[in-house]
Tab-separated table of C-alpha atoms and ligand atoms in Angstrom:
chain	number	residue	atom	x	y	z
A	1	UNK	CA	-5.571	-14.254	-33.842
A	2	UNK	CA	-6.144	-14.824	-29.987
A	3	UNK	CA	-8.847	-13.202	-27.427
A	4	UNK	CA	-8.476	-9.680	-27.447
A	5	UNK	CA	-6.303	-9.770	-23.981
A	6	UNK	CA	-3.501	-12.094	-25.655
A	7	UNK	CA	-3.412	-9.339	-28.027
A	8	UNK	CA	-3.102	-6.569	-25.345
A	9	UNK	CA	-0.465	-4.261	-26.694
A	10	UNK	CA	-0.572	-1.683	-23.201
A	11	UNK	CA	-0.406	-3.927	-19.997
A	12	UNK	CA	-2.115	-2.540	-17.166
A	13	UNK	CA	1.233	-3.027	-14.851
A	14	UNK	CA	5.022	-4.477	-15.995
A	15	UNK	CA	7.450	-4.786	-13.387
A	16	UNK	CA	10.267	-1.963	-13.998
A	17	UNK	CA	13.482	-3.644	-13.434
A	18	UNK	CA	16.529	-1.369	-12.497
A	19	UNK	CA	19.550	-3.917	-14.175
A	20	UNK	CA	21.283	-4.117	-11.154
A	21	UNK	CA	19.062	-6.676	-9.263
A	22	UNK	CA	20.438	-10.067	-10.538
A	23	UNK	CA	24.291	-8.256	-9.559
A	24	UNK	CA	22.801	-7.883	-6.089
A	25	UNK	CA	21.367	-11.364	-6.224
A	26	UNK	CA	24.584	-12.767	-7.730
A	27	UNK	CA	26.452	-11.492	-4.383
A	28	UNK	CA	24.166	-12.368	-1.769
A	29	UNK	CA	24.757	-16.278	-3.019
A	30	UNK	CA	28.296	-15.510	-2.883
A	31	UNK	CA	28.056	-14.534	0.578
A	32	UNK	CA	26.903	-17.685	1.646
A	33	UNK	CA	23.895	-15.983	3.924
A	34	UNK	CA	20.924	-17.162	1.990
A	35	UNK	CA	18.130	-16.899	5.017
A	36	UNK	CA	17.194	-13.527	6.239
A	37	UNK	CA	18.557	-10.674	8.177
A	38	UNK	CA	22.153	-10.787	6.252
A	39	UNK	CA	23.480	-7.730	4.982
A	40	UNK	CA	21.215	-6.831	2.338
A	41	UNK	CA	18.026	-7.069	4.617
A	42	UNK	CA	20.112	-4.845	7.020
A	43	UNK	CA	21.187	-2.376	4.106
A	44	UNK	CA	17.280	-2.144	2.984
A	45	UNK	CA	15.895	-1.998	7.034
A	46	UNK	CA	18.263	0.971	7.009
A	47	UNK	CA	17.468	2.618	3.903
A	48	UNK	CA	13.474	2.617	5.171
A	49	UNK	CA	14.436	3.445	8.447
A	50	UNK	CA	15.865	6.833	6.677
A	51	UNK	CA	13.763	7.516	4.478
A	52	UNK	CA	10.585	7.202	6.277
A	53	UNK	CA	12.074	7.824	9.379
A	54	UNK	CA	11.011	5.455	11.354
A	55	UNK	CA	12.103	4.319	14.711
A	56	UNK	CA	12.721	0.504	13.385
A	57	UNK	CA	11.996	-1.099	9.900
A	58	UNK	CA	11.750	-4.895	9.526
A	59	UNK	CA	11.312	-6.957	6.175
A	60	UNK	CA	8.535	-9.177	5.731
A	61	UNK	CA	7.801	-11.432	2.857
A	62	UNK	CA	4.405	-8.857	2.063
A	63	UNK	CA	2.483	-6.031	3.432
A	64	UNK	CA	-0.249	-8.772	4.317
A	65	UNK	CA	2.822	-10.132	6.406
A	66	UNK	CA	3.186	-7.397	8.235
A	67	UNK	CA	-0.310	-6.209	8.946
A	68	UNK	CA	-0.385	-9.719	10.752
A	69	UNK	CA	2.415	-8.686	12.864
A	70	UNK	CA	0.792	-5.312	13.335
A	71	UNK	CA	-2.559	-7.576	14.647
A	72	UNK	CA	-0.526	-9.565	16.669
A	73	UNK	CA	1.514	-6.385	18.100
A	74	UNK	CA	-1.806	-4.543	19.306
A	75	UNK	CA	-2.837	-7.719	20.725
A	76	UNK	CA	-5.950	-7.843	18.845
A	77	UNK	CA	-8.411	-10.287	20.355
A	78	UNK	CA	-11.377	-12.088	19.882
A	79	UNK	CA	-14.048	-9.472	19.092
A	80	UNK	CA	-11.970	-6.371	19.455
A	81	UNK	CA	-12.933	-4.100	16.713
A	82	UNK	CA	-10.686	-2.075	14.377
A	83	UNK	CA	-11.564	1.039	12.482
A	84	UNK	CA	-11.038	1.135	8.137
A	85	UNK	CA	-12.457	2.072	4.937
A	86	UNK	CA	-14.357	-0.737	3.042
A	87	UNK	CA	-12.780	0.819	-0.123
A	88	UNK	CA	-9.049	-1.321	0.333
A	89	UNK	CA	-7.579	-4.290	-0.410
A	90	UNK	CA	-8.500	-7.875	1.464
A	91	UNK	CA	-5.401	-7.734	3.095
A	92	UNK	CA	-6.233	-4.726	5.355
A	93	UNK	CA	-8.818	-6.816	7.280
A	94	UNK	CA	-8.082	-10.194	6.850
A	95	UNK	CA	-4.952	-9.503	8.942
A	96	UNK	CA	-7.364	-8.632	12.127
A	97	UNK	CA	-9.806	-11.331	11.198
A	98	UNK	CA	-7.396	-13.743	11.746
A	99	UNK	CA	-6.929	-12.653	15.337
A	100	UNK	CA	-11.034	-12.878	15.729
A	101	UNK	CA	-10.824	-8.961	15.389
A	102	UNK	CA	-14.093	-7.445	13.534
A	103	UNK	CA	-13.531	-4.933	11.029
A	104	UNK	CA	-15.772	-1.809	11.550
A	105	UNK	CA	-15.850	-0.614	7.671
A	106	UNK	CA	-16.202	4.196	7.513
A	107	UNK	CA	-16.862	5.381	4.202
A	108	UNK	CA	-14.460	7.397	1.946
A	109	UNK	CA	-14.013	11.101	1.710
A	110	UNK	CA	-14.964	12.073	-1.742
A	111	UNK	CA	-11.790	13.876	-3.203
A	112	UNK	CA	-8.838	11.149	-2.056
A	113	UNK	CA	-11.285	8.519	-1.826
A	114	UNK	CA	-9.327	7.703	1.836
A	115	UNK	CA	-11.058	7.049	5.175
A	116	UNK	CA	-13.169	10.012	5.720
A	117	UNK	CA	-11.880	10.923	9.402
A	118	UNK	CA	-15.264	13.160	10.077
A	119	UNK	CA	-17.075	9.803	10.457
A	120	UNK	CA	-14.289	8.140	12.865
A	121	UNK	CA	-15.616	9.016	16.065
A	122	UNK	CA	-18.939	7.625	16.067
A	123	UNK	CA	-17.643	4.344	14.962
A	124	UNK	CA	-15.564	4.144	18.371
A	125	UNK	CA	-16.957	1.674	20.644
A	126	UNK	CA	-15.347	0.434	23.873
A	127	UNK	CA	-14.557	-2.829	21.964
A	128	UNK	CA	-12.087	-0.300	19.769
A	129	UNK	CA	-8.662	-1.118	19.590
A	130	UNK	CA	-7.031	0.407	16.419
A	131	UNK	CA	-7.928	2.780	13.315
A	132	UNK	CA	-5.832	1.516	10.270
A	133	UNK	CA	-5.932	4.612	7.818
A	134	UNK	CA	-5.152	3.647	4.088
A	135	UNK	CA	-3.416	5.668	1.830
A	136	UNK	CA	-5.021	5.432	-1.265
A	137	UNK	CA	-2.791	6.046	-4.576
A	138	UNK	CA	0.006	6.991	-2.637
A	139	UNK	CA	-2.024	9.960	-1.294
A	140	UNK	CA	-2.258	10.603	2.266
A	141	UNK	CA	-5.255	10.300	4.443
A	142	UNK	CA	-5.724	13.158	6.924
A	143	UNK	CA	-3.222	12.138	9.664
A	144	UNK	CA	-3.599	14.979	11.895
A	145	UNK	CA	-6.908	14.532	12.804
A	146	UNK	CA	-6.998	10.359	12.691
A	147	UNK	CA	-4.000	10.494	15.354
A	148	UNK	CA	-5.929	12.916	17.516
A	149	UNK	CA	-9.383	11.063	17.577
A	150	UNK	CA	-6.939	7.602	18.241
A	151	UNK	CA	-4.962	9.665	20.948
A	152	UNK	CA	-8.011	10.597	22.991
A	153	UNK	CA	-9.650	7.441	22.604
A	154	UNK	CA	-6.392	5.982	23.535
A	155	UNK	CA	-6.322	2.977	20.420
A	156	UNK	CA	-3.154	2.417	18.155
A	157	UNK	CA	-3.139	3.710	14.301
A	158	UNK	CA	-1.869	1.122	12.108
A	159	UNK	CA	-1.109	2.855	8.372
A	160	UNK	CA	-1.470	0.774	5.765
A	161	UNK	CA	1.165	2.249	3.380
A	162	UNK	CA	1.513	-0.366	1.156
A	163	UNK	CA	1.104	2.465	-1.705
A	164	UNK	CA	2.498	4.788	0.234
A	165	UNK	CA	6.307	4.527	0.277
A	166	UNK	CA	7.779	8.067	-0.383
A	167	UNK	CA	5.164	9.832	-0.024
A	168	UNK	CA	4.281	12.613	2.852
A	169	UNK	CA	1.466	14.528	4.602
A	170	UNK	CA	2.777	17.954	5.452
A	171	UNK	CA	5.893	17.258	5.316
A	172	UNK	CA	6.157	14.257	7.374
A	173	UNK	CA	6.810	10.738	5.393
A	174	UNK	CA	3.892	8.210	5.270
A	175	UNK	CA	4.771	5.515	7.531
A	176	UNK	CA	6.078	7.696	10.193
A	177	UNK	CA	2.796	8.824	11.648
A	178	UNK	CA	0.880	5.972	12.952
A	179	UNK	CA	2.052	3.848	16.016
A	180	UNK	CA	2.658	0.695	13.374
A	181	UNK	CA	2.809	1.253	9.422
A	182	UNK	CA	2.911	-1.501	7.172
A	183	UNK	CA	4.468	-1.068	3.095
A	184	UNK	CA	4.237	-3.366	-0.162
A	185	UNK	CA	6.592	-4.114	-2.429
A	186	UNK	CA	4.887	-6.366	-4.129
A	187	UNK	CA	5.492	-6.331	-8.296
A	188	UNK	CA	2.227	-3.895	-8.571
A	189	UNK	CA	3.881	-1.198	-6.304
A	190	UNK	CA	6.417	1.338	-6.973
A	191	UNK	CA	9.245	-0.328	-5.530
A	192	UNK	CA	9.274	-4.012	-5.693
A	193	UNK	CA	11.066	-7.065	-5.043
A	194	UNK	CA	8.383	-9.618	-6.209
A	195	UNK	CA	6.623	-10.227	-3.281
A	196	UNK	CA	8.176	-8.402	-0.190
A	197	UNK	CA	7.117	-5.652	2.490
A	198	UNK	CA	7.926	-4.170	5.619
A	199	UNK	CA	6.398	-3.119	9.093
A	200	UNK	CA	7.731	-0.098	10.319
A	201	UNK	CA	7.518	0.526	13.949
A	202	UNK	CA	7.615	4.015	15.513
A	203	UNK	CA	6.995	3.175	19.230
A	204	UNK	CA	9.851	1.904	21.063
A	205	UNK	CA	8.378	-0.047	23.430
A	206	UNK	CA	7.391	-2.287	20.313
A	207	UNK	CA	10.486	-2.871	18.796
A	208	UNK	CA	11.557	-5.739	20.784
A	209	UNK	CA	8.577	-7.579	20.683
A	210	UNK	CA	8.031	-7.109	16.901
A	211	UNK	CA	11.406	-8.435	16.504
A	212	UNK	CA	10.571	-11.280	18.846
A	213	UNK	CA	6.614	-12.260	16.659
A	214	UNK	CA	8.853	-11.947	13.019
A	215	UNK	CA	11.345	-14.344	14.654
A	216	UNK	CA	8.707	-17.541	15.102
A	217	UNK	CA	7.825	-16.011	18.678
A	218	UNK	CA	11.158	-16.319	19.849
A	219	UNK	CA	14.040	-14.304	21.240
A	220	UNK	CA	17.013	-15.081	18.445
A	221	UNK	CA	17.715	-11.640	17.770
A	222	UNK	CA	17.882	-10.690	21.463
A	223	UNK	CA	20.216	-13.762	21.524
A	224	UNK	CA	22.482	-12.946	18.889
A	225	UNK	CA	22.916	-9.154	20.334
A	226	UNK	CA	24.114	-10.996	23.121
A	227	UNK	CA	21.185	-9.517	25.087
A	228	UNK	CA	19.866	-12.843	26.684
A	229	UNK	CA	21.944	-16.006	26.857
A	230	UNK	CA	19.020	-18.613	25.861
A	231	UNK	CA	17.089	-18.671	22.810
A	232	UNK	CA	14.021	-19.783	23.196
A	233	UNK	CA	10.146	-18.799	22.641
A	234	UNK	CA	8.933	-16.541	24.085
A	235	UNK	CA	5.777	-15.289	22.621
A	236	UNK	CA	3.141	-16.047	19.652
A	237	UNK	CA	5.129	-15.464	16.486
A	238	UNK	CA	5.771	-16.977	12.692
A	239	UNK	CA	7.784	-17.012	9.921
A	240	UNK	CA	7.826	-13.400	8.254
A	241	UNK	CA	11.456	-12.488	7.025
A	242	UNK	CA	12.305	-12.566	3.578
A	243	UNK	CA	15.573	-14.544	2.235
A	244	UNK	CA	18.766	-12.480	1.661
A	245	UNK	CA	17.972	-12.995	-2.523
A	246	UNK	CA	14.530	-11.163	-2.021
A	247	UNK	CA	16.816	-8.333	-0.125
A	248	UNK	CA	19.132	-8.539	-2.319
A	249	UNK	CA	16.596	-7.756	-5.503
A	250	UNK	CA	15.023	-4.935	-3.338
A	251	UNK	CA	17.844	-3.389	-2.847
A	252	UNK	CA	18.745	-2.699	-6.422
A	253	UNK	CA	15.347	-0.923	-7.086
A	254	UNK	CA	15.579	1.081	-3.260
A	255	UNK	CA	19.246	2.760	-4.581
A	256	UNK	CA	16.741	3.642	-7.922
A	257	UNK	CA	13.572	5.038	-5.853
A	258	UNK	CA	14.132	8.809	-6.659
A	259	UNK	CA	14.469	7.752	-10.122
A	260	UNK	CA	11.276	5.632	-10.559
A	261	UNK	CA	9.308	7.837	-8.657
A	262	UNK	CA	10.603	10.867	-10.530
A	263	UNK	CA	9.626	8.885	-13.491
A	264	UNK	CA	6.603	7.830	-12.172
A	265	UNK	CA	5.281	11.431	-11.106
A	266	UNK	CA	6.176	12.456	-14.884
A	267	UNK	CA	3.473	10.088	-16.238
A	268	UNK	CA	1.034	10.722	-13.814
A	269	UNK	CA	1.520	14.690	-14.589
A	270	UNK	CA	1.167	13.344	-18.522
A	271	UNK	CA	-2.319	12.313	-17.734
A	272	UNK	CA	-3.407	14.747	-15.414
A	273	UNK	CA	-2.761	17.817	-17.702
A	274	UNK	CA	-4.348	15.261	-20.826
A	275	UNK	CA	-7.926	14.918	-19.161
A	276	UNK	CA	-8.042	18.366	-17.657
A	277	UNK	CA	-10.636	19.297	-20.781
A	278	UNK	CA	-12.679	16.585	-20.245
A	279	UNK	CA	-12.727	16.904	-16.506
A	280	UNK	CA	-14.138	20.735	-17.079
A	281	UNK	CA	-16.516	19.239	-19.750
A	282	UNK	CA	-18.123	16.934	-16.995
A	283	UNK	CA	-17.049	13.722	-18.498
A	284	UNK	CA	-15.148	12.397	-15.554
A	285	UNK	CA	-13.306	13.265	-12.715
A	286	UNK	CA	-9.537	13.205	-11.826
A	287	UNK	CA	-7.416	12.595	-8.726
A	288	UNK	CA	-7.422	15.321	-6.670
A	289	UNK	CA	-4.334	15.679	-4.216
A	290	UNK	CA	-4.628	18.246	-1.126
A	291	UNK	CA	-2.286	20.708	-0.994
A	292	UNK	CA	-0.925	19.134	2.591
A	293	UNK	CA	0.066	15.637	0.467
A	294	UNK	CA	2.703	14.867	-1.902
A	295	UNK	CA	2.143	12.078	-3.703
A	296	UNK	CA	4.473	9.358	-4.873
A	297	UNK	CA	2.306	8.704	-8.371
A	298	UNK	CA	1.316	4.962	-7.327
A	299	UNK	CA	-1.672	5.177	-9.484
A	300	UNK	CA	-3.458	6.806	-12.279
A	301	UNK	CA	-7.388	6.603	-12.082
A	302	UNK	CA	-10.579	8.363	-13.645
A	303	UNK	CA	-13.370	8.733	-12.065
A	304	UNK	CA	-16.682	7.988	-14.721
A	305	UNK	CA	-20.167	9.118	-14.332
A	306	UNK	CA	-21.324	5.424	-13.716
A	307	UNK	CA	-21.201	1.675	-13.564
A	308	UNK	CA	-22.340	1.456	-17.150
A	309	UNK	CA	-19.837	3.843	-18.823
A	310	UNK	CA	-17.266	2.922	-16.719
A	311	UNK	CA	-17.695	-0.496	-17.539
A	312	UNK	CA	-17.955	0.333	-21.325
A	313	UNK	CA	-14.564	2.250	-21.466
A	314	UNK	CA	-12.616	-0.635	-19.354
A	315	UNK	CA	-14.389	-3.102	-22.328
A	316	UNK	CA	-13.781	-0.408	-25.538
A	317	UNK	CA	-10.213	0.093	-24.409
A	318	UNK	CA	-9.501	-3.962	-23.955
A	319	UNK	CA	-10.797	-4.333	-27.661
A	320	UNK	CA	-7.959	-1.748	-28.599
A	321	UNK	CA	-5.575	-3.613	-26.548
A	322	UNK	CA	-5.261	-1.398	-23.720
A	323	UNK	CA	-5.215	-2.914	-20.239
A	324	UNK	CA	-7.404	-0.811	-17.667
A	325	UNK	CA	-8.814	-1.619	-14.487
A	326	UNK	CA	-11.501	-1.174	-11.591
A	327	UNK	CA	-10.695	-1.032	-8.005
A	328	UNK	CA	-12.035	-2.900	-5.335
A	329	UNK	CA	-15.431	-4.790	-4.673
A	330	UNK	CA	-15.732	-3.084	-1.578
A	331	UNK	CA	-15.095	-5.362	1.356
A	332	UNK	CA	-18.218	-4.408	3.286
A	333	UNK	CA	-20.497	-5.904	0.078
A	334	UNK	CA	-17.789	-9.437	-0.384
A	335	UNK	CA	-18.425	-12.781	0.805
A	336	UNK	CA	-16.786	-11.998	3.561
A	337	UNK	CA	-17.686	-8.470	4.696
A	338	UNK	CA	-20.547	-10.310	7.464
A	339	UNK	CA	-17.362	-10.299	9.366
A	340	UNK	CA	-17.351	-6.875	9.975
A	341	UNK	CA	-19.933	-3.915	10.589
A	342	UNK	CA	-20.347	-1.091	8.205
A	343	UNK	CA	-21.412	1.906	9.499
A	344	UNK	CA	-23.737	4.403	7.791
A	345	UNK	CA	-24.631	3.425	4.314
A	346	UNK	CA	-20.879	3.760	2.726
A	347	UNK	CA	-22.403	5.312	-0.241
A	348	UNK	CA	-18.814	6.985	-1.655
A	349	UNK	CA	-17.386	4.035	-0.947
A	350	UNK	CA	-20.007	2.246	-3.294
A	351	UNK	CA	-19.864	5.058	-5.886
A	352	UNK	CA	-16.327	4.786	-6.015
A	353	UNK	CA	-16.051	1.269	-6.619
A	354	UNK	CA	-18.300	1.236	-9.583
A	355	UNK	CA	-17.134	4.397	-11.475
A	356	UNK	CA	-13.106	3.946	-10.796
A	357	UNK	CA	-11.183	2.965	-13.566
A	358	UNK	CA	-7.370	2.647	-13.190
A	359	UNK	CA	-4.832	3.215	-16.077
A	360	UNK	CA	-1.342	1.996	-17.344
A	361	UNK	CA	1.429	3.236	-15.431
A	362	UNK	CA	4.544	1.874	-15.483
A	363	UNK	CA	8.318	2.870	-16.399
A	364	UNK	CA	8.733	2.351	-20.248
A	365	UNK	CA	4.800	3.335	-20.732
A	366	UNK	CA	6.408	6.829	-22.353
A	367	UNK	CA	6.140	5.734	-25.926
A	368	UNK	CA	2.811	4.022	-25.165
A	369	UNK	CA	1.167	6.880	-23.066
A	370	UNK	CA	-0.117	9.073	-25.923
A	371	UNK	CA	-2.394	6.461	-27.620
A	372	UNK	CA	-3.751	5.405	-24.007
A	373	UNK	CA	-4.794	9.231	-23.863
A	374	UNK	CA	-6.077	9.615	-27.171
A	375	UNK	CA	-7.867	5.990	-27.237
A	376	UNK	CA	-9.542	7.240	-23.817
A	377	UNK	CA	-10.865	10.695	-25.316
A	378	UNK	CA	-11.873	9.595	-28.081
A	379	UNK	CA	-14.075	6.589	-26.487
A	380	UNK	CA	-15.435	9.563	-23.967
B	1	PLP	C1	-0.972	-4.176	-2.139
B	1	PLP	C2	-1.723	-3.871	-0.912
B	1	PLP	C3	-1.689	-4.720	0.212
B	1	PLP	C4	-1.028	-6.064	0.201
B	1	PLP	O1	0.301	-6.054	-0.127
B	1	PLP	P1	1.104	-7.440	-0.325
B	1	PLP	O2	2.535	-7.035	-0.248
B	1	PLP	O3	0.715	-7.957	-1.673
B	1	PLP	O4	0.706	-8.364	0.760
B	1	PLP	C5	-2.339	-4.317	1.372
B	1	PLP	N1	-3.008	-3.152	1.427
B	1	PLP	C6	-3.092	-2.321	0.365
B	1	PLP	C7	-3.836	-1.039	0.495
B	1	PLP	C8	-2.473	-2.664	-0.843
B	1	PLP	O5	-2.559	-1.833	-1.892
């Protein structure tokens, strides 16, 4: 008898959990190491540091976490500007904002929807100090090109990866790429542990000091190594390391990340063969993934003529109880988007926003996924 979303029958997202995380959990209070950096932080550090192949991996309590540190780590000052679509999540500038940074908002390239690296250049000033590339749906934004504009303009490349984790741009995981490279694993994301992230650092001249800024700004993990015999601070720094339980959860679904993603990737593939037919009859558009990228299925989204039947379908599908979703208010047009400069009229980016519609997908949407397809195809 409720409002049509009590009733909801297909929820957008529902955390997939592997079985094993409360075992996990169970022995990290056992241990007797309840604050960070035991050994399932060092266990998961390692596993990312492998996978992506990064120089260091450190676990943060979120992605937004460690795009702080990343600020902090390119010394982002007042009025410094830093390069990024408008089409992303708050996160991805408040992080610089809070260092007095100015976001300078590029426009989207119209197949991945990601930071169109054609229109990077001219948006370098001398007040440039970063380009923070975001990988939209897990698919990766054109790397090559991004860390040869940032090379010979000599500012860092931050990826935000947060959707990105096992993924890869010709042949080269995402996260490995960029100077700094910040992932979510946050219950919405592939791999989760709640709330939880990690910055992965691939310069070595910044591991130290990224250990030091996670650390409260000072030098305990130098001091523990035995590598300096006073701990003290040393630089500007908070609190950004998860507790051993968080770790300990993570670590259950990190041992499983072939499996989801396998998973994952099957649904995705569902869809994408299911709306081929209406994609050639002009009803809407789907993903499109360049041949350079594999993807890790983060996301499933249609792309509708416009605002008003895009709009419709989210509101038709609700009323059958299926959960569907738009994608972001572009931060250029928010409250808060005065504190940054768009350049050029970020008309893809606008388009995008208003005809984007996301769909379920999530590990036990299998029995589900057929009347998802045929409720969408029939309200088409
Ligand atoms: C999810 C997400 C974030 C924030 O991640 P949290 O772990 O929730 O802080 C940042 N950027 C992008 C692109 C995201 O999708």
């Amino acid at each position: 008898m409720g409002a049509p979303d009590t009733m909801t029958q297909v929820p957008f997202n529902k955390p997939y959990m592997t079985g094993k995380e409360l075992w996990y959990i169970a022995q990290a209070h056992a241990s007797g190491h309840l604050a960070g950096d035991g050994a399932f932080t060092r266990r998961c550090s390692e596993w990312l540091e492998r996978r992506v192949g990064s120089q260091k991996a450190l676990l943060t309590h979120s992605c937004t976490a460690a795009l702080e540190m990343a600020a902090l780590l390119a010394d982002i000052q007042p009025g410094d500007e830093v390069i990024m679509p408008s089409f992303t999540f708050v996160s991805t500038a408040n992080a610089f904002v809070l260092r007095g940074g100015v976001p300078v908002f590029v426009d989207i390239r119209p197949d991945t929807l990601n930071i169109d690296e054609g229109l990077i250049e001219q948006a370098i000033t001398p007040r440039t100090r970063a380009i923070v590339p975001v990988h939209y749906a897990g698919v990766g934004c054109e790397m090559d090109a991004i860390m040869d504009i940032a090379r010979r303009h000599n500012v860092l490349v931050i990826e935000d990866a947060a959707q990105g984790l096992m993924s890869s741009y010709k042949g080269r995981a995402l996260g490995s790429i960029g100077d700094l490279a910040t992932v979510s694993f946050h219950e919405t994301k592939n791999i989760i542990s709640g709330e939880g992230g990690a910055l992965l650092v691939n310069r070595r001249q910044d591991e130290e000091r990224a250990e030091i800024i996670r650390e409260k700004g000072t030098n305990r993990a130098l001091f523990f190594r035995g590598q300096v015999d006073k701990y003290t601070w040393v630089d500007l720094g908070s609190s950004y390391l998860p507790g051993e339980l968080v770790a300990a959860f993570l670590w259950a679904q990190m041992e499983e990340a072939n499996t989801i993603t396998e998973r994952r990737l099957a649904l995705w593939e569902r869809y994408h063969v299911a709306f081929a037919d209406a994609e050639a009859r002009g009803k809407l558009r789907r993903p499109i993934v360049p041949d350079s990228c594999r993807h890790n299925a983060h996301m499933y989204y249609l792309l509708l003529p416009d605002l008003r039947r895009r709009t419709a379908l989210i509101e038709a599908l609700k009323e059958r109880g299926i959960q569907a979703v738009f994608h972001y208010v572009p931060l250029h047009s928010a409250p808060m988007g005065s504190r940054g400069r768009a350049t050029g009229d970020l008309r893809r980016t606008a388009d995008a926003s208003d005809s984007l519609v996301r769909l379920p997908l999530w590990l036990g949407l299998e029995e589900q996924q057929d009347k998802v397809v045929e409720q969408v195809l029939q309200l088409l």
